Amino acid sequence: MPHQTVDLLLTHARQLCTIPPHDGGPQRGHALGDLGIIEDGALAARDGLIIAVGPTNDLLDRYTADVVINAAGKLVTPGLVDPHTHMVWAGDRAEEFEQRIAGATYQEIMAEGGGIARTMRATRAASLEELVTTAKKRLDTALSHGTTTMEIKTGYGLETAAEIKLLNAIALLDTEHPIRVVPTFLGAHALPPEYADDADGYIDLVINEMLPAVTAWKADHWPGDLFCDVFCEEGAFSAAQTRRVLEAARQAGLKLKIHVDEFKALGGTTLGVEMGATSLDHLDATPDEEIALLGASDTVAVALPTTPFALGLHDYTPAQKLLDAGAILALATDCNPGTAWTENMQFVLALATRYLKLTQGQALVAATLNAAHAVALGARIGSLQPGHTADVVIWGTGDYHELGYHFGVNLVEKTIIGGRVVYDTAKR
Ligand code: NIG
Ligand code: FE
């Protein structure tokens, strides 16, 4: 058979984890962790897409390439997908971290006008350029740690113009940085001081002024999916307020997510399942009945173990109960300046193996294929199979069992997005 020419041929991976979809979808419940390993595996890509995976000898018989990467002895996986971040902000909250070390709680600091409101003040005052410049550094860090797709939320503007500025920053990051970005409008993240005693009035503003502006922005700037999220929590927004925002967002053609049960369960999980949300995130305090509902649905459960870790709390997402219930479990960083400042999905794997009791293989699928489903991109990314985008990580280890186990250091050797090497330890 004559050789076909491709753009990229990756050969001789010790373990090539294809992470196969199950019935064309995510890996549900205890079926989580199917890695589809090909030993001495190879991958061919053309025009940014994977066109074949298989044993190296087979692919060498069929393809020649402009770029050949010999991955002998290495682990190769899909690029990591981080489906929940608040990556664009100005200022920091190091002082609040110090207060928390001394015993203040996240909610106490929020009630005193700190927390999200503090970051809001700094973010409103920052220019678009400043926001993009600082966020780019964070995306560089994420990329070097293996993240190839990242969801990013607004939510530090809390007024129409500043929320649109954040959407503009997010769109610029998508075009100016190799990481593929998925935007989420989180206007209902916290009450801005102007509405301190009028949560319903603020929800009116979100629905009547912000959402139309966001919809117009999408028409001009964003052909892909746009999500709407709400922080459903005591001190933030009730389930009834969350419902109002999400009904209007759904009407406007946005897909839905909710921050639920981070500290207290307010019924957000039931609401999200009923409304067909793409994902429900946090789930640290979710009651058993709602775990059962979520497990029986197609809504992805996104665990964010960095948050309890970083707040020094002990209630992690009950991942085993979610798996028992058949849920689609995914992992994310929640990267934000208040509760969890890390850009590093490998650290999330370290926490998920220890506190969620996921095996290394389960954590890897939760951070790739299932995470892709949490941003409605499961048909294009998160798995190494023909037709999927060639987003790949080559690791400086040959065994997936090292992921999460060996922590606090960066195990990535190369990150590839759309068939192009965009991070390479050999070139530093
Ligand atoms: O997911 N819970 C709400 N939002 C973030 C925290 C944001 C912040 O404190 O700045 C979270 O934990
Ligand atoms: Fe969050």
CSV table of C-alpha atoms and ligand atoms in Angstrom, one decimal:
chain,number,residue,atom,x,y,z
A,1,MET,CA,0.0,0.0,0.0
A,2,PRO,CA,1.5,3.4,-0.9
A,3,HIS,CA,2.3,5.7,2.0
A,4,GLN,CA,0.0,8.6,2.8
A,5,THR,CA,1.6,11.8,3.9
A,6,VAL,CA,0.4,13.3,7.2
A,7,ASP,CA,1.5,16.3,9.2
A,8,LEU,CA,2.5,14.6,12.4
A,9,LEU,CA,3.3,11.0,13.3
A,10,LEU,CA,3.9,10.1,16.9
A,11,THR,CA,5.5,6.7,17.3
A,12,HIS,CA,6.6,4.1,19.9
A,13,ALA,CA,4.6,5.4,22.9
A,14,ARG,CA,5.0,2.9,25.7
A,15,GLN,CA,1.4,3.5,26.7
A,16,LEU,CA,-0.9,5.3,24.3
A,17,CYS,CA,-4.1,5.9,26.3
A,18,THR,CA,-6.9,6.4,23.7
A,19,ILE,CA,-9.6,6.9,26.4
A,20,PRO,CA,-12.5,5.5,24.3
A,21,PRO,CA,-16.0,7.0,24.4
A,22,HIS,CA,-18.6,4.5,25.7
A,23,ASP,CA,-21.6,4.4,23.3
A,24,GLY,CA,-20.2,7.5,21.7
A,25,GLY,CA,-20.4,9.4,25.0
A,26,PRO,CA,-18.6,9.8,28.4
A,27,GLN,CA,-17.6,6.9,30.7
A,28,ARG,CA,-20.4,6.6,33.3
A,29,GLY,CA,-20.4,5.4,36.9
A,30,HIS,CA,-18.0,2.6,37.7
A,31,ALA,CA,-17.2,2.1,34.0
A,32,LEU,CA,-15.0,5.2,34.5
A,33,GLY,CA,-11.3,4.4,33.9
A,34,ASP,CA,-11.3,2.6,30.6
A,35,LEU,CA,-8.0,3.8,29.2
A,36,GLY,CA,-7.9,1.9,25.9
A,37,ILE,CA,-4.2,1.5,26.1
A,38,ILE,CA,-2.2,0.7,23.0
A,39,GLU,CA,1.4,-0.5,23.8
A,40,ASP,CA,4.1,0.7,21.5
A,41,GLY,CA,1.3,2.9,20.2
A,42,ALA,CA,1.3,5.5,17.4
A,43,LEU,CA,-0.9,8.4,16.3
A,44,ALA,CA,-1.1,10.1,12.9
A,45,ALA,CA,-2.6,13.6,12.5
A,46,ARG,CA,-3.4,15.8,9.5
A,47,ASP,CA,-4.9,19.3,9.4
A,48,GLY,CA,-5.2,19.3,13.1
A,49,LEU,CA,-7.2,16.2,13.4
A,50,ILE,CA,-6.3,12.6,14.4
A,51,ILE,CA,-6.6,10.3,11.4
A,52,ALA,CA,-5.3,7.1,12.9
A,53,VAL,CA,-4.1,5.5,16.1
A,54,GLY,CA,-2.8,2.0,16.5
A,55,PRO,CA,0.4,-0.1,16.9
A,56,THR,CA,3.5,1.7,15.7
A,57,ASN,CA,4.3,-1.0,13.1
A,58,ASP,CA,0.9,-0.6,11.4
A,59,LEU,CA,1.1,3.2,11.3
A,60,LEU,CA,4.7,3.2,10.0
A,61,ASP,CA,3.5,0.9,7.1
A,62,ARG,CA,0.8,3.4,6.2
A,63,TYR,CA,2.1,6.9,6.8
A,64,THR,CA,5.0,9.2,6.3
A,65,ALA,CA,5.1,12.6,8.0
A,66,ASP,CA,6.7,16.0,8.0
A,67,VAL,CA,7.1,15.8,11.7
A,68,VAL,CA,7.9,12.5,13.4
A,69,ILE,CA,8.1,12.4,17.2
A,70,ASN,CA,9.6,9.3,18.7
A,71,ALA,CA,7.8,8.8,22.1
A,72,ALA,CA,9.7,5.7,23.0
A,73,GLY,CA,9.3,4.9,26.7
A,74,LYS,CA,6.7,7.6,27.2
A,75,LEU,CA,3.1,7.8,28.3
A,76,VAL,CA,0.8,9.6,25.7
A,77,THR,CA,-2.7,10.7,26.6
A,78,PRO,CA,-5.3,13.2,25.3
A,79,GLY,CA,-4.7,16.8,26.3
A,80,LEU,CA,-6.2,17.6,29.7
A,81,VAL,CA,-9.4,19.5,29.7
A,82,ASP,CA,-10.1,22.0,32.6
A,83,PRO,CA,-13.9,22.5,32.5
A,84,HIS,CA,-14.3,25.0,35.3
A,85,THR,CA,-12.1,28.1,35.8
A,86,HIS,CA,-12.4,31.8,36.8
A,87,MET,CA,-9.0,32.5,35.0
A,88,VAL,CA,-9.5,36.2,34.2
A,89,TRP,CA,-9.1,38.5,37.2
A,90,ALA,CA,-7.1,41.4,38.5
A,91,GLY,CA,-5.4,41.8,41.9
A,92,ASP,CA,-5.0,39.0,44.4
A,93,ARG,CA,-6.4,37.9,47.7
A,94,ALA,CA,-3.2,37.0,49.6
A,95,GLU,CA,-4.3,39.1,52.6
A,96,GLU,CA,-7.6,37.2,52.8
A,97,PHE,CA,-5.6,33.9,52.7
A,98,GLU,CA,-3.7,35.1,55.7
A,99,GLN,CA,-6.9,36.0,57.5
A,100,ARG,CA,-8.2,32.5,56.7
A,101,ILE,CA,-5.0,31.0,58.1
A,102,ALA,CA,-5.8,32.9,61.3
A,103,GLY,CA,-9.3,31.4,61.4
A,104,ALA,CA,-11.7,33.6,59.4
A,105,THR,CA,-14.0,31.7,57.1
A,106,TYR,CA,-14.6,32.3,53.4
A,107,GLN,CA,-18.2,33.3,54.1
A,108,GLU,CA,-17.3,35.7,56.9
A,109,ILE,CA,-14.8,37.5,54.6
A,110,MET,CA,-17.5,37.6,51.8
A,111,ALA,CA,-20.1,39.0,54.2
A,112,GLU,CA,-17.6,41.8,55.2
A,113,GLY,CA,-17.3,43.0,51.6
A,114,GLY,CA,-14.2,41.0,50.8
A,115,GLY,CA,-14.0,37.9,48.7
A,116,ILE,CA,-15.5,38.0,45.2
A,117,ALA,CA,-16.4,41.8,45.7
A,118,ARG,CA,-12.7,42.6,46.3
A,119,THR,CA,-11.7,40.9,43.1
A,120,MET,CA,-14.6,42.7,41.4
A,121,ARG,CA,-13.2,46.1,42.4
A,122,ALA,CA,-9.8,45.3,41.0
A,123,THR,CA,-11.2,43.7,37.9
A,124,ARG,CA,-13.6,46.6,37.1
A,125,ALA,CA,-10.6,49.0,37.4
A,126,ALA,CA,-8.3,47.0,35.1
A,127,SER,CA,-8.0,47.5,31.4
A,128,LEU,CA,-8.8,44.8,28.9
A,129,GLU,CA,-5.1,44.6,28.0
A,130,GLU,CA,-4.0,44.2,31.6
A,131,LEU,CA,-6.6,41.4,32.1
A,132,VAL,CA,-5.5,39.6,29.0
A,133,THR,CA,-1.8,40.0,29.8
A,134,THR,CA,-2.1,38.5,33.3
A,135,ALA,CA,-4.5,35.8,32.2
A,136,LYS,CA,-2.1,34.7,29.4
A,137,LYS,CA,0.6,33.9,32.0
A,138,ARG,CA,-1.9,31.7,33.8
A,139,LEU,CA,-2.8,30.0,30.5
A,140,ASP,CA,1.0,29.4,29.8
A,141,THR,CA,1.2,27.7,33.2
A,142,ALA,CA,-1.8,25.5,32.5
A,143,LEU,CA,-0.4,24.6,29.0
A,144,SER,CA,2.9,23.6,30.4
A,145,HIS,CA,1.0,21.3,32.8
A,146,GLY,CA,-0.9,19.6,30.0
A,147,THR,CA,-4.1,21.6,29.7
A,148,THR,CA,-5.3,22.0,26.1
A,149,THR,CA,-8.9,23.1,26.5
A,150,MET,CA,-10.1,25.4,29.3
A,151,GLU,CA,-13.5,26.8,30.3
A,152,ILE,CA,-13.3,30.4,31.6
A,153,LYS,CA,-16.0,32.2,33.4
A,154,THR,CA,-16.8,35.9,33.7
A,155,GLY,CA,-18.2,36.9,37.1
A,156,TYR,CA,-15.7,39.5,38.5
A,157,GLY,CA,-17.4,42.4,36.6
A,158,LEU,CA,-20.9,42.2,38.1
A,159,GLU,CA,-22.1,45.1,35.9
A,160,THR,CA,-22.8,44.9,32.2
A,161,ALA,CA,-19.8,46.7,30.8
A,162,ALA,CA,-17.3,44.9,33.0
A,163,GLU,CA,-18.9,41.5,32.3
A,164,ILE,CA,-18.6,42.2,28.5
A,165,LYS,CA,-15.0,43.3,29.1
A,166,LEU,CA,-14.4,39.9,30.6
A,167,LEU,CA,-16.0,38.1,27.7
A,168,ASN,CA,-13.8,40.2,25.3
A,169,ALA,CA,-10.8,39.1,27.4
A,170,ILE,CA,-11.8,35.5,27.2
A,171,ALA,CA,-12.3,35.7,23.4
A,172,LEU,CA,-8.9,37.3,23.0
A,173,LEU,CA,-7.3,34.5,25.0
A,174,ASP,CA,-8.8,32.0,22.6
A,175,THR,CA,-7.4,33.7,19.6
A,176,GLU,CA,-4.0,34.8,21.0
A,177,HIS,CA,-3.1,31.7,23.1
A,178,PRO,CA,-2.9,28.1,21.9
A,179,ILE,CA,-5.3,26.8,24.5
A,180,ARG,CA,-8.8,26.2,23.2
A,181,VAL,CA,-11.2,28.3,25.4
A,182,VAL,CA,-14.8,27.8,26.2
A,183,PRO,CA,-16.6,31.0,27.6
A,184,THR,CA,-19.2,31.1,30.4
A,185,PHE,CA,-21.2,34.1,31.5
A,186,LEU,CA,-21.4,34.2,35.3
A,187,GLY,CA,-23.1,37.5,35.9
A,188,ALA,CA,-24.8,36.0,38.9
A,189,HIS,CA,-21.6,35.2,40.8
A,190,ALA,CA,-22.1,37.5,43.8
A,191,LEU,CA,-24.1,40.6,44.8
A,192,PRO,CA,-22.2,43.8,43.8
A,193,PRO,CA,-22.3,46.5,46.5
A,194,GLU,CA,-24.8,48.6,44.5
A,195,TYR,CA,-27.4,45.9,45.1
A,196,ALA,CA,-26.3,44.9,48.6
A,197,ASP,CA,-29.8,44.5,49.9
A,198,ASP,CA,-31.6,43.8,46.7
A,199,ALA,CA,-30.7,40.4,45.3
A,200,ASP,CA,-33.9,40.2,43.2
A,201,GLY,CA,-33.1,43.6,41.8
A,202,TYR,CA,-29.7,42.4,40.8
A,203,ILE,CA,-31.2,39.3,39.2
A,204,ASP,CA,-33.5,41.6,37.2
A,205,LEU,CA,-30.4,43.4,36.0
A,206,VAL,CA,-28.8,40.1,35.0
A,207,ILE,CA,-31.8,39.1,33.0
A,208,ASN,CA,-33.0,42.4,31.5
A,209,GLU,CA,-29.7,44.1,30.8
A,210,MET,CA,-26.7,41.7,31.0
A,211,LEU,CA,-28.2,38.7,29.2
A,212,PRO,CA,-29.3,40.8,26.1
A,213,ALA,CA,-25.9,42.4,26.0
A,214,VAL,CA,-24.3,39.0,26.3
A,215,THR,CA,-26.5,37.5,23.5
A,216,ALA,CA,-25.6,40.5,21.2
A,217,TRP,CA,-21.9,39.9,22.1
A,218,LYS,CA,-22.2,36.2,21.2
A,219,ALA,CA,-23.8,37.1,17.8
A,220,ASP,CA,-20.8,39.3,16.9
A,221,HIS,CA,-17.9,37.5,18.6
A,222,TRP,CA,-18.6,33.9,19.4
A,223,PRO,CA,-19.9,31.2,16.9
A,224,GLY,CA,-19.4,28.4,19.4
A,225,ASP,CA,-21.3,27.4,22.6
A,226,LEU,CA,-21.6,30.0,25.3
A,227,PHE,CA,-22.6,28.8,28.8
A,228,CYS,CA,-24.4,30.6,31.6
A,229,ASP,CA,-23.6,29.8,35.2
A,230,VAL,CA,-24.9,30.9,38.6
A,231,PHE,CA,-23.4,30.6,42.1
A,232,CYS,CA,-26.3,29.0,43.9
A,233,GLU,CA,-25.3,29.3,47.6
A,234,GLU,CA,-26.2,30.9,50.9
A,235,GLY,CA,-24.8,34.4,50.7
A,236,ALA,CA,-25.0,34.3,46.9
A,237,PHE,CA,-28.2,33.3,45.0
A,238,SER,CA,-31.2,31.0,45.9
A,239,ALA,CA,-32.5,28.2,43.8
A,240,ALA,CA,-35.4,30.4,42.8
A,241,GLN,CA,-33.1,33.2,41.6
A,242,THR,CA,-30.9,30.7,39.9
A,243,ARG,CA,-33.9,29.3,38.0
A,244,ARG,CA,-34.9,32.8,36.8
A,245,VAL,CA,-31.5,33.4,35.4
A,246,LEU,CA,-31.1,30.0,33.8
A,247,GLU,CA,-34.6,30.1,32.2
A,248,ALA,CA,-33.8,33.4,30.5
A,249,ALA,CA,-30.3,32.1,29.5
A,250,ARG,CA,-31.8,29.0,28.0
A,251,GLN,CA,-34.3,31.1,26.1
A,252,ALA,CA,-31.4,33.1,24.7
A,253,GLY,CA,-29.7,30.0,23.4
A,254,LEU,CA,-27.0,29.6,26.1
A,255,LYS,CA,-26.1,26.2,27.6
A,256,LEU,CA,-26.3,25.8,31.4
A,257,LYS,CA,-24.1,25.2,34.4
A,258,ILE,CA,-24.5,25.8,38.1
A,259,HIS,CA,-22.1,26.1,41.1
A,260,VAL,CA,-24.1,23.9,43.5
A,261,ASP,CA,-23.7,22.6,47.1
A,262,GLU,CA,-20.2,24.1,47.6
A,263,PHE,CA,-21.0,24.8,51.3
A,264,LYS,CA,-24.7,24.2,51.7
A,265,ALA,CA,-27.3,22.4,49.6
A,266,LEU,CA,-30.0,24.8,48.4
A,267,GLY,CA,-31.7,22.5,45.8
A,268,GLY,CA,-29.5,23.6,42.9
A,269,THR,CA,-28.7,20.0,41.9
A,270,THR,CA,-32.4,19.1,41.5
A,271,LEU,CA,-32.9,22.3,39.6
A,272,GLY,CA,-29.9,21.8,37.3
A,273,VAL,CA,-31.0,18.2,36.5
A,274,GLU,CA,-34.5,19.3,35.8
A,275,MET,CA,-33.3,22.1,33.5
A,276,GLY,CA,-30.9,19.8,31.6
A,277,ALA,CA,-27.8,21.6,32.6
A,278,THR,CA,-24.6,20.5,30.9
A,279,SER,CA,-22.8,20.3,34.2
A,280,LEU,CA,-23.2,20.8,37.9
A,281,ASP,CA,-20.1,21.8,39.7
A,282,HIS,CA,-18.6,21.5,43.3
A,283,LEU,CA,-21.2,19.0,44.8
A,284,ASP,CA,-19.4,19.0,48.2
A,285,ALA,CA,-22.6,19.0,50.3
A,286,THR,CA,-25.0,17.2,48.0
A,287,PRO,CA,-27.7,15.1,49.8
A,288,ASP,CA,-28.1,11.4,48.8
A,289,GLU,CA,-31.5,11.9,47.0
A,290,GLU,CA,-29.9,14.6,44.8
A,291,ILE,CA,-26.9,12.4,44.1
A,292,ALA,CA,-29.3,9.7,42.8
A,293,LEU,CA,-31.1,12.2,40.6
A,294,LEU,CA,-27.8,13.5,39.1
A,295,GLY,CA,-26.5,9.9,38.6
A,296,ALA,CA,-29.6,9.0,36.5
A,297,SER,CA,-29.2,12.1,34.3
A,298,ASP,CA,-26.9,13.2,31.4
A,299,THR,CA,-25.7,16.2,33.4
A,300,VAL,CA,-21.9,15.9,34.2
A,301,ALA,CA,-20.9,16.1,37.8
A,302,VAL,CA,-17.8,18.3,38.1
A,303,ALA,CA,-15.7,17.8,41.2
A,304,LEU,CA,-13.4,20.6,42.3
A,305,PRO,CA,-11.2,19.1,45.1
A,306,THR,CA,-8.9,22.1,45.1
A,307,THR,CA,-11.6,24.1,46.8
A,308,PRO,CA,-12.0,22.2,50.0
A,309,PHE,CA,-8.3,21.6,50.0
A,310,ALA,CA,-7.4,25.2,49.7
A,311,LEU,CA,-10.0,26.3,52.3
A,312,GLY,CA,-8.7,23.6,54.7
A,313,LEU,CA,-12.1,21.9,54.7
A,314,HIS,CA,-12.8,18.2,54.8
A,315,ASP,CA,-16.0,17.7,52.8
A,316,TYR,CA,-14.9,16.6,49.3
A,317,THR,CA,-17.3,15.7,46.5
A,318,PRO,CA,-18.7,12.2,47.4
A,319,ALA,CA,-17.3,10.8,44.2
A,320,GLN,CA,-17.8,7.1,45.1
A,321,LYS,CA,-21.5,7.7,45.8
A,322,LEU,CA,-21.8,9.6,42.5
A,323,LEU,CA,-20.2,6.6,40.7
A,324,ASP,CA,-22.5,4.2,42.5
A,325,ALA,CA,-25.4,6.3,41.2
A,326,GLY,CA,-24.0,6.0,37.6
A,327,ALA,CA,-23.0,9.7,37.3
A,328,ILE,CA,-20.7,11.1,34.7
A,329,LEU,CA,-17.8,12.4,36.8
A,330,ALA,CA,-15.3,15.1,35.7
A,331,LEU,CA,-12.6,17.1,37.4
A,332,ALA,CA,-11.5,20.7,37.1
A,333,THR,CA,-9.2,23.2,38.9
A,334,ASP,CA,-11.8,25.9,39.7
A,335,CYS,CA,-8.8,28.2,39.3
A,336,ASN,CA,-9.7,31.5,41.0
A,337,PRO,CA,-8.0,34.0,43.4
A,338,GLY,CA,-10.3,33.3,46.3
A,339,THR,CA,-10.7,29.6,47.0
A,340,ALA,CA,-8.3,27.8,44.7
A,341,TRP,CA,-5.4,29.4,42.8
A,342,THR,CA,-3.9,26.7,40.8
A,343,GLU,CA,-3.7,26.3,37.0
A,344,ASN,CA,-2.4,22.8,37.4
A,345,MET,CA,-4.7,19.8,36.5
A,346,GLN,CA,-2.0,17.4,37.6
A,347,PHE,CA,-2.5,18.7,41.2
A,348,VAL,CA,-6.3,18.1,40.8
A,349,LEU,CA,-5.4,14.4,40.0
A,350,ALA,CA,-3.3,14.2,43.1
A,351,LEU,CA,-6.2,15.4,45.2
A,352,ALA,CA,-8.8,13.3,43.4
A,353,THR,CA,-6.9,10.1,43.9
A,354,ARG,CA,-6.4,10.8,47.6
A,355,TYR,CA,-9.7,12.4,48.7
A,356,LEU,CA,-12.2,11.2,46.1
A,357,LYS,CA,-10.6,7.8,46.0
A,358,LEU,CA,-10.4,7.7,42.3
A,359,THR,CA,-7.8,5.4,40.8
A,360,GLN,CA,-5.1,7.1,38.6
A,361,GLY,CA,-6.9,5.8,35.5
A,362,GLN,CA,-10.3,7.0,36.6
A,363,ALA,CA,-8.9,10.4,37.4
A,364,LEU,CA,-7.3,10.6,34.0
A,365,VAL,CA,-10.6,9.9,32.2
A,366,ALA,CA,-12.4,12.4,34.5
A,367,ALA,CA,-9.9,15.0,33.4
A,368,THR,CA,-10.1,14.3,29.7
A,369,LEU,CA,-13.1,12.6,28.0
A,370,ASN,CA,-15.6,13.3,30.8
A,371,ALA,CA,-14.3,16.8,31.3
A,372,ALA,CA,-14.8,17.4,27.5
A,373,HIS,CA,-18.4,16.4,28.0
A,374,ALA,CA,-18.7,19.0,30.8
A,375,VAL,CA,-18.1,21.7,28.2
A,376,ALA,CA,-20.2,19.9,25.5
A,377,LEU,CA,-17.1,19.1,23.4
A,378,GLY,CA,-17.0,15.4,24.0
A,379,ALA,CA,-17.5,14.7,20.3
A,380,ARG,CA,-14.3,16.6,19.3
A,381,ILE,CA,-11.7,16.4,22.2
A,382,GLY,CA,-10.8,14.3,25.2
A,383,SER,CA,-10.1,11.0,23.4
A,384,LEU,CA,-7.4,9.9,20.9
A,385,GLN,CA,-9.5,8.6,18.0
A,386,PRO,CA,-9.9,9.4,14.3
A,387,GLY,CA,-11.9,12.6,13.8
A,388,HIS,CA,-11.0,14.1,17.2
A,389,THR,CA,-8.7,17.1,17.4
A,390,ALA,CA,-5.1,16.2,17.8
A,391,ASP,CA,-4.7,17.5,21.4
A,392,VAL,CA,-2.1,15.3,23.0
A,393,VAL,CA,0.2,15.2,26.0
A,394,ILE,CA,3.5,13.4,26.0
A,395,TRP,CA,4.6,12.7,29.6
A,396,GLY,CA,8.0,12.4,31.1
A,397,THR,CA,7.0,9.0,32.5
A,398,GLY,CA,6.1,5.8,30.8
A,399,ASP,CA,3.3,4.7,33.1
A,400,TYR,CA,-0.1,6.3,33.7
A,401,HIS,CA,0.0,5.0,37.3
A,402,GLU,CA,2.4,7.8,38.0
A,403,LEU,CA,-0.2,10.5,37.4
A,404,GLY,CA,-1.5,11.8,40.7
A,405,TYR,CA,0.9,9.5,42.6
A,406,HIS,CA,4.0,11.6,41.8
A,407,PHE,CA,2.8,15.1,42.7
A,408,GLY,CA,4.0,18.6,43.2
A,409,VAL,CA,6.2,18.5,40.2
A,410,ASN,CA,5.4,18.8,36.5
A,411,LEU,CA,5.4,15.5,34.6
A,412,VAL,CA,4.6,16.9,31.2
A,413,GLU,CA,7.2,16.8,28.5
A,414,LYS,CA,5.3,18.1,25.5
A,415,THR,CA,1.9,19.5,24.9
A,416,ILE,CA,0.4,19.3,21.4
A,417,ILE,CA,-2.8,21.2,20.3
A,418,GLY,CA,-4.4,20.7,16.9
A,419,GLY,CA,-1.3,18.6,15.8
A,420,ARG,CA,1.2,21.3,16.7
A,421,VAL,CA,3.7,21.1,19.5
A,422,VAL,CA,3.0,24.2,21.6
A,423,TYR,CA,5.0,23.4,24.8
A,424,ASP,CA,8.2,21.4,24.8
A,425,THR,CA,10.6,20.9,27.8
A,426,ALA,CA,13.3,20.2,25.3
A,427,LYS,CA,13.0,23.8,24.0
A,428,ARG,CA,13.3,25.7,27.2
B,1,NIG,O1,-16.0,28.3,42.6
B,1,NIG,N1,-17.9,29.7,44.4
B,1,NIG,C1,-17.9,30.7,43.7
B,1,NIG,N2,-16.9,31.0,42.9
B,1,NIG,C2,-15.6,30.5,43.1
B,1,NIG,C3,-14.9,31.4,44.1
B,1,NIG,C4,-14.6,32.7,43.5
B,1,NIG,C5,-13.8,33.6,44.4
B,1,NIG,O2,-13.8,33.5,45.6
B,1,NIG,O3,-13.2,34.6,43.8
B,1,NIG,C6,-15.5,29.1,43.4
B,1,NIG,O4,-15.1,28.6,44.5
B,2,FE,FE,-16.0,28.2,40.6
